[in-house]
Amino acid sequence: MLFNYWIGQLRLLIIDIARGTNIRKQLAYLRREQYFNSNEIKKIQKERLDRIFALAQTNTDYYRNYKSYEELPILTKDLVRKNEDGLKNKNFKKKLFKKGTSGSTGTPLVYYTTQLAQSFMWAGLLLSWEVTKFVVGDRIAFISGSAIIKSSTQHNIFYKLLNIKCYSTFTLNDENIQHYIDDIKKRKTKLIYGYATALDKMATYINNKMPEITFPHLKGIVSSAEVLTEENRKNIETAFKTNVYNQYGCNEAGISAFECEHKKMHLISTRSWYETDKENNLISTDLANEGFIMLRYFTGDKVLFSKENVCKCKRNYPIIDNVIGRSYDFVVDMNKKVLHAAFFNILFRNDPTVKQFQVTFNKNTIKICLNVDNTKSLCEYDIYLNAIKKHLHFEKYEMIFNTPFLTAENAKHRYVIDETNLAG
Ligand SMILES: [Zn+2]
């Protein structure tokens, strides 16, 4: 065991040397920091905020004239686009890395990050995996689209060193799922990391076709990049016979959160200065990115923080109750009434025959696409249509069963598709 640990450290050391990062050091630090008392954590966070705000005032054009953090405007993606040069720290001498967000909200965002911020990101991710008793060097399966998997040569070397094998979700048909499952088992995979909906789809396949299969080497599954519902979790845990932990990150905002052994989601709060507005939109500053400074960045995610701040695991990072979803997951009806995708989640939650849903709407029509297991007659689903009619006003309501869902370019599942602009 100890031998494996040191081999893992060696792998991280090689990565750090090759990429100029210090993931190894940051991870060692986070392992201790998570148990610091909450005042100490808050103190570190505040010191880092003061530091980054002072850097922004002195070294960027965009923030030069602001006197306090509180008076800063919310930084939207659009403002980042328009002020690319103004956000750069002019005295930052180290290398800046160009990054793009996945663009599931429409236009992708280009921003820059630093080796330190990247080190924090990877350290945070490794910390989340360690909840499963994962040790660096353990074989990992990545099940995702472009938001997680990158395909450059440099990334390939990185994946090799971390013992990651990628399984793309772009064509997740039965044949591929079977192949992925066989390969994951054969490779003695110890950790699976991937999109909630892709994992859920594979789990449904297993539960239907091969419920007896076991993965004796698997230590756990970490789900990311999408909302993980309790149904998803149960389905995946049943199929793979192991624990599923949720992980949530918004890298450009310094947000990295992970579920502990007690399934409470802890936010690594020393890397971000965060707040939520009245609509629960998460607004945050990456305290580690001193090269391209984005203060009070509008993440586009809605997050509910817990009032509790103690957890049985004794970690003192703040607790997130729920990641409700992306702010664009809304349906707007003919009377301009707005309803969040969570409404549909709740609506279908207690019906085990509904495996997944997608809502498409334009000015006049709403279309509910359901993936169902065919154990009920289709007319039994009319109750849902009636419930929807009570809450949303459209000229036409449609319900469609078991057709392929439209996915975003990065293959994430989309709960709501707004066609109002297309319909004209
Ligand atoms: Zn905990």
Coordinates of C-alpha atoms in Angstrom, one line a residue, residues 74-290:
I74 CA -20.9 41.5 -11.4
L75 CA -18.6 40.1 -14.1
T76 CA -20.6 38.4 -16.8
K77 CA -19.2 36.3 -19.6
D78 CA -20.0 39.1 -22.0
L79 CA -17.9 41.6 -20.0
V80 CA -15.0 39.1 -19.9
R81 CA -15.1 38.9 -23.7
K82 CA -15.1 42.6 -24.1
N83 CA -12.3 43.2 -21.6
E84 CA -9.9 40.4 -22.3
D85 CA -6.8 42.7 -22.1
G86 CA -8.2 44.8 -19.3
L87 CA -8.4 41.8 -17.0
K88 CA -4.8 40.7 -17.5
N89 CA -2.4 41.4 -14.7
K90 CA 0.3 43.5 -16.5
N91 CA 3.0 42.6 -14.0
F92 CA 2.4 38.9 -14.1
K93 CA 5.5 37.4 -15.5
K94 CA 4.7 33.7 -15.5
K95 CA 3.0 31.8 -18.3
L96 CA -0.7 32.2 -18.9
F97 CA -2.7 29.3 -20.3
K98 CA -5.6 29.9 -22.6
K99 CA -8.7 28.0 -21.6
G100 CA -12.2 27.7 -22.9
T101 CA -15.4 26.9 -21.1
S102 CA -17.5 24.2 -22.6
G103 CA -20.0 26.7 -23.9
S104 CA -23.1 24.8 -22.9
T105 CA -24.7 28.2 -22.3
G106 CA -24.2 29.1 -25.9
T107 CA -21.1 31.0 -26.8
P108 CA -18.0 29.5 -25.3
L109 CA -15.9 31.7 -23.1
V110 CA -12.1 32.2 -23.5
Y111 CA -10.2 33.0 -20.4
Y112 CA -6.6 32.6 -19.1
T113 CA -5.3 30.7 -16.1
T114 CA -2.0 30.2 -14.3
Q115 CA 0.1 27.2 -13.2
L116 CA -1.0 27.9 -9.6
A117 CA -4.7 28.0 -10.4
Q118 CA -4.3 24.8 -12.5
S119 CA -2.4 23.1 -9.6
F120 CA -5.3 24.0 -7.3
M121 CA -7.8 22.7 -9.7
W122 CA -6.1 19.3 -10.0
A123 CA -5.3 19.1 -6.3
G124 CA -9.0 19.7 -5.6
L125 CA -10.1 17.0 -8.0
L126 CA -7.6 14.5 -6.6
L127 CA -8.8 15.4 -3.1
S128 CA -12.4 14.6 -4.2
W129 CA -11.2 11.2 -5.6
E130 CA -9.4 10.4 -2.3
V131 CA -12.7 10.1 -0.6
T132 CA -13.1 6.8 -2.3
K133 CA -9.7 5.7 -0.9
F134 CA -8.2 6.3 -4.3
V135 CA -4.4 6.5 -4.5
V136 CA -2.6 8.3 -7.3
G137 CA -1.6 5.7 -9.9
D138 CA -4.9 3.7 -9.5
R139 CA -6.5 3.0 -12.8
I140 CA -9.1 5.6 -13.7
A141 CA -11.9 5.6 -16.3
F142 CA -13.1 9.0 -17.6
I143 CA -16.6 8.8 -19.0
S144 CA -17.3 12.2 -20.6
G145 CA -17.3 14.5 -23.5
S146 CA -15.1 17.5 -24.2
A147 CA -15.7 19.3 -20.9
I148 CA -13.5 16.8 -19.1
I149 CA -11.5 15.0 -21.8
K150 CA -8.9 17.1 -23.7
S151 CA -7.2 15.5 -26.7
S152 CA -3.8 17.2 -27.2
T153 CA -0.5 15.2 -27.0
Q154 CA 0.4 17.0 -23.8
H155 CA -2.9 15.9 -22.3
N156 CA -2.4 12.4 -23.4
I157 CA 0.9 12.2 -21.5
F158 CA -0.8 13.6 -18.5
Y159 CA -3.6 11.0 -18.7
K160 CA -1.0 8.2 -19.0
L161 CA 0.9 9.4 -15.9
L162 CA -2.4 9.6 -14.0
N163 CA -3.4 6.2 -15.4
I164 CA -6.6 7.6 -16.9
K165 CA -8.4 5.9 -19.8
C166 CA -11.0 8.0 -21.6
Y167 CA -14.3 6.7 -22.8
S168 CA -16.2 9.2 -25.0
T169 CA -19.9 9.8 -24.4
F170 CA -20.5 11.1 -27.9
T171 CA -21.8 7.8 -29.1
L172 CA -23.1 6.1 -26.1
N173 CA -25.2 3.4 -27.8
D174 CA -25.7 -0.2 -26.4
E175 CA -22.7 -1.6 -28.4
N176 CA -20.3 1.0 -27.0
I177 CA -21.7 0.8 -23.5
Q178 CA -21.1 -3.0 -23.5
H179 CA -17.6 -2.5 -24.8
Y180 CA -16.8 0.2 -22.2
I181 CA -18.2 -2.0 -19.4
D182 CA -16.1 -5.0 -20.5
D183 CA -13.0 -2.8 -20.8
I184 CA -13.5 -1.1 -17.4
K185 CA -13.8 -4.5 -15.8
K186 CA -10.8 -6.1 -17.7
R187 CA -8.6 -3.1 -16.9
K188 CA -9.3 -3.6 -13.2
T189 CA -10.4 0.1 -13.0
K190 CA -10.4 1.5 -9.5
L191 CA -12.1 4.8 -10.0
I192 CA -14.7 6.0 -12.5
Y193 CA -15.1 9.7 -13.0
G194 CA -17.7 11.1 -15.4
Y195 CA -20.9 12.8 -16.4
A196 CA -23.9 12.0 -14.3
T197 CA -26.2 11.2 -17.3
A198 CA -23.6 9.1 -19.1
L199 CA -23.0 7.1 -15.9
D200 CA -26.7 6.8 -15.4
K201 CA -27.2 5.5 -18.9
M202 CA -24.5 2.9 -18.5
A203 CA -26.0 1.9 -15.1
T204 CA -29.4 1.5 -16.7
Y205 CA -27.9 -0.8 -19.3
I206 CA -26.2 -2.9 -16.6
N207 CA -29.3 -3.1 -14.4
N208 CA -31.4 -4.3 -17.3
K209 CA -29.0 -6.6 -19.1
M210 CA -26.4 -7.8 -16.7
P211 CA -27.4 -7.0 -13.1
E212 CA -25.1 -9.7 -11.8
I213 CA -21.9 -8.2 -13.0
T214 CA -19.4 -7.1 -10.4
F215 CA -16.4 -4.8 -10.5
P216 CA -14.2 -6.1 -7.7
H217 CA -11.5 -3.6 -8.1
L218 CA -13.7 -0.5 -8.2
K219 CA -13.2 1.7 -5.1
G220 CA -15.9 4.3 -6.1
I221 CA -17.4 6.6 -8.7
V222 CA -17.2 10.3 -8.8
S223 CA -19.8 12.1 -10.8
S224 CA -19.3 15.6 -12.2
A225 CA -20.2 18.3 -14.7
E226 CA -23.9 17.8 -14.5
V227 CA -26.6 17.7 -11.8
L228 CA -26.6 14.3 -10.1
T229 CA -30.2 13.5 -9.0
E230 CA -30.8 11.0 -6.1
E231 CA -32.4 8.7 -8.8
N232 CA -29.2 8.9 -10.8
R233 CA -27.1 8.1 -7.8
K234 CA -29.2 5.1 -6.7
N235 CA -29.3 3.7 -10.2
I236 CA -25.5 4.0 -10.6
E237 CA -24.7 2.6 -7.2
T238 CA -27.0 -0.4 -7.8
A239 CA -25.3 -1.2 -11.2
F240 CA -21.7 -0.8 -10.1
K241 CA -22.2 -1.9 -6.5
T242 CA -20.1 0.9 -5.1
N243 CA -20.5 4.4 -3.7
V244 CA -21.2 7.4 -6.0
Y245 CA -19.8 10.8 -4.9
N246 CA -20.8 14.1 -6.4
Q247 CA -18.2 16.6 -7.4
Y248 CA -18.9 20.2 -8.6
G249 CA -16.5 22.6 -10.1
C250 CA -16.5 25.9 -12.0
N251 CA -12.8 26.4 -12.7
E252 CA -12.8 30.0 -14.0
A253 CA -14.5 31.0 -10.7
G254 CA -12.2 29.0 -8.5
I255 CA -15.0 26.8 -7.4
S256 CA -14.2 23.2 -6.5
A257 CA -16.4 21.2 -4.2
F258 CA -16.6 17.5 -3.4
E259 CA -18.7 15.1 -1.4
C260 CA -17.3 13.5 1.7
E261 CA -17.8 10.0 3.1
H262 CA -21.1 11.3 4.6
K263 CA -22.3 12.6 1.2
K264 CA -22.1 16.2 2.2
M265 CA -20.7 18.5 -0.4
H266 CA -17.8 20.6 0.9
L267 CA -16.5 23.7 -1.0
I268 CA -12.8 24.2 -0.9
S269 CA -13.4 27.8 0.2
T270 CA -9.8 29.0 0.4
R271 CA -9.7 29.1 -3.4
S272 CA -12.7 31.3 -3.9
W273 CA -14.5 34.3 -2.6
Y274 CA -18.1 33.5 -3.2
E275 CA -21.6 34.8 -2.7
T276 CA -25.1 34.0 -4.0
D277 CA -27.7 36.5 -5.1
K278 CA -31.4 36.5 -4.5
E279 CA -32.0 33.9 -7.2
N280 CA -29.2 31.7 -5.8
N281 CA -26.9 32.4 -8.7
L282 CA -23.3 31.7 -7.6
I283 CA -21.0 34.6 -8.0
S284 CA -17.3 33.9 -7.3
T285 CA -13.7 35.0 -7.6
D286 CA -10.8 32.6 -8.3
L287 CA -8.3 33.6 -5.6
A288 CA -5.6 31.5 -7.1
N289 CA -5.6 33.1 -10.6
E290 CA -3.3 36.1 -10.3

